[in-house]
PDB file of C-alpha atoms in Angstrom:
ATOM      1  CA  UNK A   1       0.000   0.000   0.000  1.00 73.00           C
ATOM      2  CA  UNK A   2       1.377   3.454  -0.881  1.00 74.00           C
ATOM      3  CA  UNK A   3       2.705   5.463   2.042  1.00 89.00           C
ATOM      4  CA  UNK A   4       3.627   9.021   2.886  1.00 94.00           C
ATOM      5  CA  UNK A   5       7.349   9.132   3.648  1.00 94.00           C
ATOM      6  CA  UNK A   6       9.128  11.760   5.728  1.00 95.00           C
ATOM      7  CA  UNK A   7      12.812  12.503   6.137  1.00 95.00           C
ATOM      8  CA  UNK A   8      14.696  12.783   8.345  1.00 95.00           C
ATOM      9  CA  UNK A   9      13.121  10.844  11.191  1.00 93.00           C
ATOM     10  CA  UNK A  10      14.985  13.003  13.707  1.00 95.00           C
ATOM     11  CA  UNK A  11      16.559  16.430  13.161  1.00 96.00           C
ATOM     12  CA  UNK A  12      18.665  18.239  15.746  1.00 97.00           C
ATOM     13  CA  UNK A  13      19.328  21.907  15.013  1.00 95.00           C
ATOM     14  CA  UNK A  14      20.815  24.875  16.801  1.00 96.00           C
ATOM     15  CA  UNK A  15      18.433  27.693  17.629  1.00 97.00           C
ATOM     16  CA  UNK A  16      18.400  30.328  14.901  1.00 96.00           C
ATOM     17  CA  UNK A  17      19.319  27.894  12.149  1.00 97.00           C
ATOM     18  CA  UNK A  18      17.156  27.078   9.179  1.00 97.00           C
ATOM     19  CA  UNK A  19      15.669  23.623   8.884  1.00 97.00           C
ATOM     20  CA  UNK A  20      13.879  21.861   6.032  1.00 97.00           C
ATOM     21  CA  UNK A  21      11.630  18.906   6.672  1.00 97.00           C
ATOM     22  CA  UNK A  22      10.864  16.738   3.684  1.00 96.00           C
ATOM     23  CA  UNK A  23       7.852  14.702   2.720  1.00 97.00           C
ATOM     24  CA  UNK A  24       6.937  12.571  -0.251  1.00 96.00           C
ATOM     25  CA  UNK A  25       3.140  12.348  -0.388  1.00 95.00           C
ATOM     26  CA  UNK A  26       1.263   9.490  -2.033  1.00 92.00           C
ATOM     27  CA  UNK A  27       1.702  10.008  -5.752  1.00 89.00           C
ATOM     28  CA  UNK A  28      -1.868  10.629  -6.919  1.00 87.00           C
ATOM     29  CA  UNK A  29      -2.888  12.736  -3.918  1.00 91.00           C
ATOM     30  CA  UNK A  30      -3.697  16.385  -4.425  1.00 89.00           C
ATOM     31  CA  UNK A  31      -4.078  17.870  -0.927  1.00 91.00           C
ATOM     32  CA  UNK A  32      -1.049  18.181   1.335  1.00 94.00           C
ATOM     33  CA  UNK A  33      -0.774  19.107   4.983  1.00 96.00           C
ATOM     34  CA  UNK A  34       1.665  19.732   7.783  1.00 97.00           C
ATOM     35  CA  UNK A  35       0.762  19.189  11.410  1.00 97.00           C
ATOM     36  CA  UNK A  36       2.873  19.377  14.526  1.00 95.00           C
ATOM     37  CA  UNK A  37       2.690  17.838  17.973  1.00 91.00           C
ATOM     38  CA  UNK A  38       4.577  19.369  20.867  1.00 91.00           C
ATOM     39  CA  UNK A  39       5.394  16.704  23.446  1.00 86.00           C
ATOM     40  CA  UNK A  40       2.345  15.960  25.572  1.00 81.00           C
ATOM     41  CA  UNK A  41       0.058  18.221  23.581  1.00 84.00           C
ATOM     42  CA  UNK A  42      -2.452  17.887  20.762  1.00 85.00           C
ATOM     43  CA  UNK A  43      -1.643  17.363  17.131  1.00 91.00           C
ATOM     44  CA  UNK A  44      -2.121  20.832  15.624  1.00 94.00           C
ATOM     45  CA  UNK A  45      -2.821  21.874  12.062  1.00 94.00           C
ATOM     46  CA  UNK A  46      -0.160  24.093  10.508  1.00 97.00           C
ATOM     47  CA  UNK A  47      -0.943  24.460   6.832  1.00 96.00           C
ATOM     48  CA  UNK A  48      -2.764  22.951   3.884  1.00 94.00           C
ATOM     49  CA  UNK A  49      -1.573  23.105   0.283  1.00 93.00           C
ATOM     50  CA  UNK A  50      -3.564  22.519  -2.882  1.00 90.00           C
ATOM     51  CA  UNK A  51      -3.077  23.384  -6.512  1.00 88.00           C
ATOM     52  CA  UNK A  52       0.424  24.693  -5.799  1.00 90.00           C
ATOM     53  CA  UNK A  53      -0.596  27.207  -3.201  1.00 92.00           C
ATOM     54  CA  UNK A  54      -1.417  27.462   0.474  1.00 94.00           C
ATOM     55  CA  UNK A  55      -5.151  26.985   0.945  1.00 90.00           C
ATOM     56  CA  UNK A  56      -5.207  27.597   4.695  1.00 91.00           C
ATOM     57  CA  UNK A  57      -2.711  28.237   7.464  1.00 93.00           C
ATOM     58  CA  UNK A  58      -3.033  28.397  11.217  1.00 94.00           C
ATOM     59  CA  UNK A  59      -1.883  31.126  13.580  1.00 93.00           C
ATOM     60  CA  UNK A  60       1.195  29.017  14.309  1.00 93.00           C
ATOM     61  CA  UNK A  61       2.287  29.242  10.670  1.00 96.00           C
ATOM     62  CA  UNK A  62       3.922  32.655  10.833  1.00 93.00           C
ATOM     63  CA  UNK A  63       6.479  34.292   8.543  1.00 94.00           C
ATOM     64  CA  UNK A  64       9.189  31.922   9.774  1.00 96.00           C
ATOM     65  CA  UNK A  65       7.428  29.004   8.101  1.00 97.00           C
ATOM     66  CA  UNK A  66       7.090  28.252   4.418  1.00 97.00           C
ATOM     67  CA  UNK A  67       6.054  25.287   2.314  1.00 97.00           C
ATOM     68  CA  UNK A  68       7.000  24.282  -1.171  1.00 94.00           C
ATOM     69  CA  UNK A  69       6.347  21.555  -3.670  1.00 92.00           C
ATOM     70  CA  UNK A  70       9.451  22.067  -5.769  1.00 84.00           C
ATOM     71  CA  UNK A  71       9.353  19.140  -8.156  1.00 84.00           C
ATOM     72  CA  UNK A  72       5.903  17.593  -8.181  1.00 79.00           C
ATOM     73  CA  UNK A  73       6.814  14.828  -5.739  1.00 86.00           C
ATOM     74  CA  UNK A  74       8.386  16.397  -2.644  1.00 93.00           C
ATOM     75  CA  UNK A  75       6.531  18.625  -0.213  1.00 96.00           C
ATOM     76  CA  UNK A  76       8.769  20.559   2.153  1.00 97.00           C
ATOM     77  CA  UNK A  77       8.321  22.589   5.300  1.00 97.00           C
ATOM     78  CA  UNK A  78      10.991  25.186   5.984  1.00 97.00           C
ATOM     79  CA  UNK A  79      11.521  27.006   9.252  1.00 97.00           C
ATOM     80  CA  UNK A  80      13.771  29.978   8.596  1.00 95.00           C
ATOM     81  CA  UNK A  81      15.112  30.778  12.041  1.00 94.00           C
ATOM     82  CA  UNK A  82      14.262  28.079  14.526  1.00 96.00           C
ATOM     83  CA  UNK A  83      13.223  28.784  18.098  1.00 96.00           C
ATOM     84  CA  UNK A  84      13.275  26.496  21.122  1.00 96.00           C
ATOM     85  CA  UNK A  85       9.478  26.285  20.993  1.00 95.00           C
ATOM     86  CA  UNK A  86       9.647  24.803  17.494  1.00 96.00           C
ATOM     87  CA  UNK A  87      10.778  21.531  19.065  1.00 97.00           C
ATOM     88  CA  UNK A  88       8.029  19.067  18.201  1.00 96.00           C
ATOM     89  CA  UNK A  89       7.047  16.125  16.058  1.00 94.00           C
ATOM     90  CA  UNK A  90       6.062  17.289  12.577  1.00 96.00           C
ATOM     91  CA  UNK A  91       3.680  15.186  10.519  1.00 96.00           C
ATOM     92  CA  UNK A  92       3.055  15.401   6.824  1.00 97.00           C
ATOM     93  CA  UNK A  93      -0.233  14.148   5.380  1.00 95.00           C
ATOM     94  CA  UNK A  94      -1.796  13.860   1.967  1.00 94.00           C
ATOM     95  CA  UNK A  95      -5.283  13.279   0.702  1.00 91.00           C
ATOM     96  CA  UNK A  96      -6.978  12.180  -2.482  1.00 87.00           C
ATOM     97  CA  UNK A  97     -10.139  14.252  -2.983  1.00 76.00           C
ATOM     98  CA  UNK A  98     -12.255  11.480  -4.434  1.00 67.00           C
ATOM     99  CA  UNK A  99     -15.044  12.377  -2.034  1.00 72.00           C
ATOM    100  CA  UNK A 100     -15.391  14.835   0.799  1.00 73.00           C
ATOM    101  CA  UNK A 101     -14.942  12.191   3.489  1.00 79.00           C
ATOM    102  CA  UNK A 102     -11.660  10.950   2.076  1.00 84.00           C
ATOM    103  CA  UNK A 103      -9.222  10.574   5.009  1.00 88.00           C
ATOM    104  CA  UNK A 104      -5.739  11.968   5.248  1.00 91.00           C
ATOM    105  CA  UNK A 105      -2.778   9.592   5.125  1.00 92.00           C
ATOM    106  CA  UNK A 106       0.089  10.417   7.464  1.00 93.00           C
ATOM    107  CA  UNK A 107       3.813   9.912   7.428  1.00 93.00           C
ATOM    108  CA  UNK A 108       5.864   8.642  10.375  1.00 90.00           C
ATOM    109  CA  UNK A 109       6.787  12.152  11.385  1.00 93.00           C
ATOM    110  CA  UNK A 110      10.027  14.048  11.900  1.00 95.00           C
ATOM    111  CA  UNK A 111      11.109  14.742  15.448  1.00 95.00           C
ATOM    112  CA  UNK A 112      12.653  18.213  15.489  1.00 97.00           C
ATOM    113  CA  UNK A 113      14.846  19.089  18.457  1.00 97.00           C
ATOM    114  CA  UNK A 114      16.067  22.666  18.797  1.00 96.00           C
ATOM    115  CA  UNK A 115      19.084  23.204  21.063  1.00 95.00           C
TER     116      UNK A 115
ATOM    117  CA  UNK B   1     -13.738  26.755  15.552  1.00 79.00           C
ATOM    118  CA  UNK B   2     -13.917  23.017  16.063  1.00 87.00           C
ATOM    119  CA  UNK B   3     -12.715  21.305  19.219  1.00 92.00           C
ATOM    120  CA  UNK B   4     -12.176  17.669  20.155  1.00 96.00           C
ATOM    121  CA  UNK B   5     -11.894  16.397  23.708  1.00 96.00           C
ATOM    122  CA  UNK B   6     -10.565  13.030  24.775  1.00 97.00           C
ATOM    123  CA  UNK B   7     -11.056  12.818  28.524  1.00 96.00           C
ATOM    124  CA  UNK B   8      -9.038   9.639  29.075  1.00 96.00           C
ATOM    125  CA  UNK B   9      -5.279  10.225  28.812  1.00 95.00           C
ATOM    126  CA  UNK B  10      -4.639   6.513  29.419  1.00 97.00           C
ATOM    127  CA  UNK B  11      -6.651   3.314  29.329  1.00 97.00           C
ATOM    128  CA  UNK B  12      -5.761  -0.318  29.793  1.00 97.00           C
ATOM    129  CA  UNK B  13      -7.508  -3.514  28.802  1.00 97.00           C
ATOM    130  CA  UNK B  14      -6.879  -7.212  29.164  1.00 97.00           C
ATOM    131  CA  UNK B  15      -6.201  -9.127  26.010  1.00 97.00           C
ATOM    132  CA  UNK B  16      -9.436 -10.498  24.474  1.00 97.00           C
ATOM    133  CA  UNK B  17     -11.617  -8.046  26.390  1.00 97.00           C
ATOM    134  CA  UNK B  18     -13.482  -4.965  25.202  1.00 98.00           C
ATOM    135  CA  UNK B  19     -12.540  -1.345  25.786  1.00 98.00           C
ATOM    136  CA  UNK B  20     -14.253   1.920  24.901  1.00 98.00           C
ATOM    137  CA  UNK B  21     -12.390   5.148  24.266  1.00 98.00           C
ATOM    138  CA  UNK B  22     -14.331   8.378  24.691  1.00 98.00           C
ATOM    139  CA  UNK B  23     -14.404  11.411  22.450  1.00 98.00           C
ATOM    140  CA  UNK B  24     -16.594  14.498  22.422  1.00 98.00           C
ATOM    141  CA  UNK B  25     -16.434  17.311  19.940  1.00 96.00           C
ATOM    142  CA  UNK B  26     -17.884  20.674  19.141  1.00 94.00           C
ATOM    143  CA  UNK B  27     -18.576  22.146  15.749  1.00 90.00           C
ATOM    144  CA  UNK B  28     -20.923  24.636  14.168  1.00 87.00           C
ATOM    145  CA  UNK B  29     -20.907  22.682  10.912  1.00 84.00           C
ATOM    146  CA  UNK B  30     -23.815  20.440   9.942  1.00 81.00           C
ATOM    147  CA  UNK B  31     -21.729  18.372   7.541  1.00 84.00           C
ATOM    148  CA  UNK B  32     -18.515  16.903   8.888  1.00 90.00           C
ATOM    149  CA  UNK B  33     -16.590  13.690   9.267  1.00 92.00           C
ATOM    150  CA  UNK B  34     -15.173  12.027  12.339  1.00 95.00           C
ATOM    151  CA  UNK B  35     -12.145   9.774  12.478  1.00 96.00           C
ATOM    152  CA  UNK B  36     -10.215   7.595  14.855  1.00 97.00           C
ATOM    153  CA  UNK B  37      -6.511   7.292  14.112  1.00 95.00           C
ATOM    154  CA  UNK B  38      -4.111   4.865  15.785  1.00 94.00           C
ATOM    155  CA  UNK B  39      -0.448   5.687  16.345  1.00 90.00           C
ATOM    156  CA  UNK B  40       1.758   2.791  17.482  1.00 87.00           C
ATOM    157  CA  UNK B  41       5.024   3.816  19.164  1.00 81.00           C
ATOM    158  CA  UNK B  42       7.351   5.530  16.686  1.00 70.00           C
ATOM    159  CA  UNK B  43       5.040   4.780  13.810  1.00 73.00           C
ATOM    160  CA  UNK B  44       2.755   6.726  11.533  1.00 79.00           C
ATOM    161  CA  UNK B  45      -0.852   7.514  12.302  1.00 86.00           C
ATOM    162  CA  UNK B  46      -3.134   4.950  10.711  1.00 91.00           C
ATOM    163  CA  UNK B  47      -6.817   5.416  10.047  1.00 93.00           C
ATOM    164  CA  UNK B  48      -8.908   3.061  12.168  1.00 96.00           C
ATOM    165  CA  UNK B  49     -12.449   4.097  11.311  1.00 96.00           C
ATOM    166  CA  UNK B  50     -14.444   7.030   9.987  1.00 94.00           C
ATOM    167  CA  UNK B  51     -18.005   8.254  10.425  1.00 94.00           C
ATOM    168  CA  UNK B  52     -19.991  10.592   8.234  1.00 91.00           C
ATOM    169  CA  UNK B  53     -22.092  12.939  10.335  1.00 89.00           C
ATOM    170  CA  UNK B  54     -25.151  12.659   8.103  1.00 87.00           C
ATOM    171  CA  UNK B  55     -25.248   8.870   8.514  1.00 87.00           C
ATOM    172  CA  UNK B  56     -27.081   7.636  11.587  1.00 85.00           C
ATOM    173  CA  UNK B  57     -25.701   4.131  11.326  1.00 91.00           C
ATOM    174  CA  UNK B  58     -22.591   3.582  13.408  1.00 94.00           C
ATOM    175  CA  UNK B  59     -19.476   2.671  11.439  1.00 94.00           C
ATOM    176  CA  UNK B  60     -17.869  -0.741  11.974  1.00 94.00           C
ATOM    177  CA  UNK B  61     -14.518  -2.123  10.828  1.00 93.00           C
ATOM    178  CA  UNK B  62     -13.961  -5.672  12.024  1.00 95.00           C
ATOM    179  CA  UNK B  63     -13.250  -5.465  15.786  1.00 97.00           C
ATOM    180  CA  UNK B  64     -13.581  -1.676  15.814  1.00 97.00           C
ATOM    181  CA  UNK B  65     -16.909   0.096  16.049  1.00 97.00           C
ATOM    182  CA  UNK B  66     -18.122   3.529  17.039  1.00 97.00           C
ATOM    183  CA  UNK B  67     -21.014   4.859  19.056  1.00 96.00           C
ATOM    184  CA  UNK B  68     -21.916   8.089  17.298  1.00 96.00           C
ATOM    185  CA  UNK B  69     -24.361  10.281  19.184  1.00 95.00           C
ATOM    186  CA  UNK B  70     -24.792  13.362  17.021  1.00 93.00           C
ATOM    187  CA  UNK B  71     -27.047  15.304  19.379  1.00 93.00           C
ATOM    188  CA  UNK B  72     -24.641  14.739  22.248  1.00 95.00           C
ATOM    189  CA  UNK B  73     -21.616  15.350  19.979  1.00 95.00           C
ATOM    190  CA  UNK B  74     -20.075  12.136  21.164  1.00 96.00           C
ATOM    191  CA  UNK B  75     -17.994   9.687  19.126  1.00 97.00           C
ATOM    192  CA  UNK B  76     -16.614   6.798  21.159  1.00 98.00           C
ATOM    193  CA  UNK B  77     -14.522   3.920  19.836  1.00 98.00           C
ATOM    194  CA  UNK B  78     -15.124   0.354  20.963  1.00 98.00           C
ATOM    195  CA  UNK B  79     -12.414  -2.235  20.473  1.00 98.00           C
ATOM    196  CA  UNK B  80     -13.645  -5.804  20.878  1.00 98.00           C
ATOM    197  CA  UNK B  81     -11.464  -8.852  21.496  1.00 97.00           C
ATOM    198  CA  UNK B  82      -8.463  -6.616  22.198  1.00 97.00           C
ATOM    199  CA  UNK B  83      -5.122  -7.796  20.861  1.00 97.00           C
ATOM    200  CA  UNK B  84      -1.580  -6.915  21.891  1.00 96.00           C
ATOM    201  CA  UNK B  85      -1.155  -5.152  18.561  1.00 94.00           C
ATOM    202  CA  UNK B  86      -3.933  -2.722  19.489  1.00 96.00           C
ATOM    203  CA  UNK B  87      -1.624  -1.035  21.994  1.00 96.00           C
ATOM    204  CA  UNK B  88      -1.096   2.490  20.705  1.00 95.00           C
ATOM    205  CA  UNK B  89      -2.056   6.119  21.072  1.00 94.00           C
ATOM    206  CA  UNK B  90      -5.553   6.686  19.711  1.00 96.00           C
ATOM    207  CA  UNK B  91      -6.565  10.082  18.358  1.00 96.00           C
ATOM    208  CA  UNK B  92     -10.090  11.246  17.681  1.00 97.00           C
ATOM    209  CA  UNK B  93     -10.379  13.877  14.949  1.00 96.00           C
ATOM    210  CA  UNK B  94     -12.998  15.921  13.143  1.00 94.00           C
ATOM    211  CA  UNK B  95     -12.701  17.061   9.571  1.00 91.00           C
ATOM    212  CA  UNK B  96     -14.174  20.298   8.420  1.00 77.00           C
ATOM    213  CA  UNK B  97     -15.813  19.640   5.065  1.00 71.00           C
ATOM    214  CA  UNK B  98     -16.620  23.286   4.498  1.00 66.00           C
ATOM    215  CA  UNK B  99     -14.246  25.368   2.436  1.00 64.00           C
ATOM    216  CA  UNK B 100     -11.684  23.571   0.340  1.00 60.00           C
ATOM    217  CA  UNK B 101      -8.945  22.307   2.615  1.00 76.00           C
ATOM    218  CA  UNK B 102     -10.489  19.545   4.778  1.00 85.00           C
ATOM    219  CA  UNK B 103      -8.127  20.041   7.690  1.00 88.00           C
ATOM    220  CA  UNK B 104      -8.286  17.828  10.766  1.00 93.00           C
ATOM    221  CA  UNK B 105      -8.726  18.946  14.352  1.00 93.00           C
ATOM    222  CA  UNK B 106      -7.436  16.383  16.838  1.00 95.00           C
ATOM    223  CA  UNK B 107      -7.982  15.496  20.455  1.00 95.00           C
ATOM    224  CA  UNK B 108      -5.027  15.027  22.796  1.00 93.00           C
ATOM    225  CA  UNK B 109      -5.131  11.274  22.433  1.00 94.00           C
ATOM    226  CA  UNK B 110      -5.672   8.241  24.652  1.00 96.00           C
ATOM    227  CA  UNK B 111      -2.798   5.869  25.300  1.00 96.00           C
ATOM    228  CA  UNK B 112      -4.123   2.314  25.241  1.00 97.00           C
ATOM    229  CA  UNK B 113      -2.217  -0.465  26.965  1.00 97.00           C
ATOM    230  CA  UNK B 114      -3.170  -4.085  26.308  1.00 97.00           C
ATOM    231  CA  UNK B 115      -2.204  -6.497  29.074  1.00 96.00           C
ATOM    232  CA  UNK B 116      -1.535 -10.149  28.234  1.00 94.00           C
TER     233      UNK B 116
END
């Protein structure tokens, strides 16, 4: 069964550095998402991406965050200048819009640790 | 804004027995979808079951079934004949079908332990 893949599984970065988290969604999916989960807290929506543009973003997704689908297969989340509070598990998801109830398929996540 | 509440941070069950995980939600939408996702340790979130709000019949997938009470905004998950492989974090989520992005709003999760 096709899967969403995320790399790396764990990223350790110094505060203030840029980080790029990578995702390869399922190939025929058209909606793409990033979520994050701070340890012990809820999984939170960050951003959705459709038709090569952001369709919705949360309050968390400020100017330090950006997303890109550079080559038709990868879907990346970039954090320009990381802060300690960016430490979290980041999940990528994709969805095939065959019908409105179509579920999202998630990757294994990237654990981001900011030092 | 939609909210999802899972009031049980942890639950445990004996192998072969039945357990019910609670979930309540709030939404102003009339058309929405509800999901239970399972996340084994260090693994991806996997869809367990989904429920369409306009369907009164409770969804069932093998040993997994839901008790959907729309008026009460309750969506509990029942796992029958629990197996060791059912041990995981379980997340309840609601999907907004309005607009065009279908984002998910999650609860905090319930950690299920299955005892042999």
